[in-house]
Coordinates of C-alpha atoms and ligand atoms in Angstrom, one line a residue:
M1 CA 65.0 4.0 29.1
T2 CA 68.8 3.5 29.3
Q3 CA 69.8 1.2 32.1
N4 CA 72.7 2.6 34.1
I5 CA 75.1 -0.1 35.3
A6 CA 77.7 0.1 38.1
I7 CA 80.5 -2.6 38.2
F8 CA 82.2 -3.4 41.5
I9 CA 85.7 -4.7 41.4
S10 CA 88.6 -5.5 43.7
G11 CA 91.3 -6.7 41.3
R12 CA 92.2 -7.4 37.7
G13 CA 88.8 -6.5 36.2
S14 CA 88.8 -9.0 33.3
N15 CA 85.0 -9.6 33.9
M16 CA 84.5 -5.9 34.1
A17 CA 86.1 -5.5 30.7
A18 CA 83.8 -8.2 29.3
L19 CA 80.7 -6.4 30.7
I20 CA 81.9 -3.0 29.4
E21 CA 82.2 -4.5 25.9
A22 CA 78.8 -6.3 26.2
A23 CA 77.0 -3.1 27.3
Q24 CA 78.3 -1.3 24.1
D25 CA 76.1 -3.6 22.0
S26 CA 73.9 -1.2 20.1
E27 CA 70.9 -3.6 20.6
L28 CA 71.0 -3.0 24.4
D29 CA 69.9 0.3 25.8
A30 CA 72.5 0.2 28.6
R31 CA 75.7 2.0 29.7
V32 CA 78.3 1.3 32.3
A33 CA 78.1 4.6 34.3
L34 CA 80.5 3.8 37.1
V35 CA 83.2 1.4 38.2
V36 CA 83.6 1.1 42.0
S37 CA 86.7 -0.4 43.6
N38 CA 87.3 -1.1 47.3
K39 CA 91.1 -1.4 46.5
P40 CA 93.0 1.7 45.4
D41 CA 95.5 -0.5 43.5
A42 CA 93.0 -2.6 41.6
A43 CA 94.4 -3.1 38.0
G44 CA 90.8 -2.9 36.6
L45 CA 90.7 0.8 37.5
E46 CA 93.1 1.7 34.7
K47 CA 91.2 -0.4 32.2
A48 CA 88.0 1.4 33.2
T49 CA 89.6 4.8 32.8
A50 CA 91.0 3.8 29.4
A51 CA 87.4 2.8 28.4
G52 CA 86.3 6.3 29.4
I53 CA 84.3 5.2 32.4
E54 CA 84.1 7.1 35.6
T55 CA 85.8 5.3 38.5
L56 CA 85.2 5.6 42.3
V57 CA 87.7 4.3 44.8
V58 CA 86.4 3.8 48.4
P59 CA 89.0 1.9 50.4
S60 CA 87.2 -0.6 52.6
K61 CA 90.2 -1.3 54.8
G62 CA 89.7 0.0 58.3
K63 CA 86.1 1.1 57.5
S64 CA 82.9 -0.5 58.8
R65 CA 80.7 -2.2 56.3
E66 CA 78.0 0.4 56.8
A67 CA 80.4 3.4 56.4
F68 CA 81.8 1.8 53.2
E69 CA 78.4 1.1 51.7
Q70 CA 76.9 4.5 52.7
E71 CA 79.7 6.3 50.8
V72 CA 79.3 4.1 47.7
E73 CA 75.5 4.3 47.8
R74 CA 75.6 8.1 47.6
H75 CA 77.4 7.8 44.2
L76 CA 75.0 5.0 43.0
I77 CA 72.0 7.2 43.7
R78 CA 73.7 10.3 42.1
E79 CA 74.4 8.2 38.9
Q80 CA 70.9 6.8 38.9
I81 CA 72.2 3.2 38.9
D82 CA 69.7 0.5 37.9
L83 CA 71.9 -2.6 38.1
I84 CA 75.1 -3.5 40.0
C85 CA 77.4 -6.2 38.6
L86 CA 79.9 -7.6 41.1
A87 CA 82.9 -8.7 39.1
G88 CA 85.6 -10.0 41.3
F89 CA 84.4 -7.8 44.2
M90 CA 85.9 -9.5 47.2
R91 CA 83.9 -7.9 50.0
V92 CA 80.6 -9.2 51.4
L93 CA 77.8 -6.7 51.2
S94 CA 75.5 -6.2 54.3
A95 CA 72.0 -7.6 54.4
G96 CA 70.8 -3.9 54.6
F97 CA 72.5 -2.9 51.3
V98 CA 71.4 -6.1 49.5
G99 CA 67.8 -5.5 50.7
R100 CA 67.9 -1.9 49.5
W101 CA 69.1 -3.1 46.1
E102 CA 67.0 -6.2 45.9
S103 CA 66.9 -7.9 42.5
K104 CA 69.4 -5.3 41.3
I105 CA 72.8 -7.0 42.0
L106 CA 74.4 -9.7 39.9
N107 CA 77.5 -11.6 40.9
I108 CA 79.9 -14.0 39.1
H109 CA 81.3 -16.9 41.1
P110 CA 84.0 -19.4 39.8
S111 CA 82.1 -22.6 40.6
L112 CA 78.9 -24.4 39.7
L113 CA 76.8 -23.1 42.6
P114 CA 75.5 -24.3 44.9
S115 CA 78.8 -26.3 45.0
F116 CA 81.8 -24.6 46.4
P117 CA 80.7 -21.2 47.6
G118 CA 83.0 -18.9 49.5
L119 CA 86.8 -18.8 49.1
H120 CA 89.5 -21.3 47.8
V121 CA 86.9 -22.5 45.3
H122 CA 89.3 -24.3 42.9
E123 CA 91.1 -26.1 45.7
Q124 CA 87.7 -27.3 47.0
A125 CA 86.7 -28.5 43.6
L126 CA 90.0 -30.4 43.0
S127 CA 90.0 -32.1 46.4
A128 CA 86.3 -33.1 45.9
G129 CA 87.5 -34.9 42.7
V130 CA 84.8 -33.4 40.5
A131 CA 84.9 -34.1 36.7
V132 CA 83.4 -30.7 35.9
S133 CA 83.5 -27.3 37.4
G134 CA 82.6 -23.9 36.0
C135 CA 81.2 -20.6 36.9
S136 CA 77.8 -19.1 37.8
V137 CA 76.1 -15.8 37.5
H138 CA 73.4 -15.3 40.1
W139 CA 71.3 -12.6 41.8
V140 CA 72.8 -11.5 45.1
T141 CA 70.8 -12.2 48.2
A142 CA 71.7 -11.7 51.9
E143 CA 73.1 -15.3 52.0
L144 CA 76.6 -15.6 50.4
D145 CA 76.7 -17.1 46.9
S146 CA 73.2 -18.5 47.1
G147 CA 70.8 -16.3 45.1
P148 CA 68.9 -17.4 42.0
I149 CA 71.1 -18.5 39.1
V150 CA 70.9 -16.6 35.8
G151 CA 73.4 -18.8 33.9
Q152 CA 76.3 -21.2 34.3
A153 CA 79.2 -22.4 32.1
V154 CA 80.5 -25.9 32.6
V155 CA 84.2 -26.5 32.3
P156 CA 85.8 -30.0 32.3
V157 CA 88.3 -30.7 35.1
S158 CA 91.6 -32.5 34.6
A159 CA 92.6 -34.5 37.7
I160 CA 96.2 -33.5 37.2
E161 CA 95.9 -29.7 36.9
S162 CA 96.7 -27.2 39.5
A163 CA 94.1 -24.8 41.1
D164 CA 95.7 -21.9 39.2
D165 CA 95.3 -23.7 35.9
L166 CA 91.7 -24.5 36.6
A167 CA 91.1 -20.9 37.7
E168 CA 92.6 -19.6 34.4
R169 CA 90.4 -21.9 32.3
I170 CA 87.3 -21.1 34.2
Q171 CA 88.0 -17.4 33.8
Q172 CA 88.0 -17.8 30.1
A173 CA 84.4 -19.1 30.3
E174 CA 83.4 -16.4 32.8
H175 CA 83.7 -13.6 30.2
P176 CA 81.2 -14.9 27.6
L177 CA 78.9 -16.1 30.4
Y178 CA 78.7 -12.8 32.2
A179 CA 78.2 -10.9 29.0
A180 CA 75.4 -13.3 28.0
C181 CA 73.7 -13.1 31.4
L182 CA 73.8 -9.3 31.3
R183 CA 72.2 -9.4 27.9
R184 CA 69.5 -11.7 29.3
V185 CA 68.8 -9.6 32.3
L186 CA 68.5 -6.5 30.1
G187 CA 65.9 -8.2 28.0
G188 CA 67.9 -10.2 25.5
K189 CA 67.5 -13.8 24.4
P190 CA 68.7 -16.8 26.5
K191 CA 71.9 -18.3 25.2
T192 CA 73.4 -21.8 24.9
E193 CA 76.8 -22.2 23.4
T194 CA 79.2 -25.1 23.3
T195 CA 82.9 -24.9 22.5
D196 CA 85.8 -27.4 23.3
Q197 CA 86.4 -25.4 26.4
Y198 CA 82.9 -25.0 27.9
L199 CA 79.2 -25.4 27.7
L200 CA 77.4 -22.1 28.5
C201 CA 73.7 -22.0 29.4
V202 CA 71.7 -18.9 30.3
L203 CA 68.2 -19.4 31.7
Ligands
LIG1 C1 86.8 -14.1 38.9 O1 87.3 -15.4 38.7 C2 85.5 -14.2 39.7 O2 84.7 -15.3 39.4 C3 86.1 -14.3 41.1 O3 87.1 -13.4 41.1 C4 87.7 -13.4 39.8 C5 87.9 -11.9 39.4 O4 88.6 -11.8 38.2 N1 85.1 -13.9 42.1 C6 84.9 -14.5 43.2 O5 85.6 -15.4 43.6 C7 83.8 -13.9 44.1 N2 83.4 -14.8 45.1 P1 88.6 -10.4 37.4 O6 88.9 -9.3 38.3 O7 89.7 -10.6 36.3 O8 87.2 -10.3 36.8

């Protein structure tokens, strides 16, 4: 049966675009049914509309977590969503929501978890002096950035680069990683891939 996917965004939506493309793979019986944004001005919304995908904007500002989630959830149920992919969605979901959607929410985070959860990730990595950083796709649990890992991509760190440069390079690895993890979760093969820029491993 076709798996209906909802993607949650707050900004640019480059990971969302990678997931939309991955879901179009004819070998996968999946479709992105809905893109949800908590920010009315998220640039990703236009990209979703251009790809012919329904969008839903529920501004989170000034709303309680529960009120926001209740409104979103009505649409998720109406669209018969099977899987939620958080893609740069910068709002923490309540334990209640995560519990109701247990094992149905994926997230991408721009570090090699469990290192550097939360915010200011690249600054944390640079000041720790790590030689590698990267990104992780994981299942979402009630504890922030700490659910089971589906896959990671490892990116070498140059000691002299800025946090913005590192963010940019990690983001290039995020797109193939998230696409490969989606394929894995939907029943595809695990993936290992190495380029000059990253080493990508999906469990
Ligand atoms: C990505 O780098 C993603 O890992 C990060 O936000 C960016 C969104 O970019 N997510 C987090 O930091 C979540 N804790 P995008 O909108 O272009 O996909």
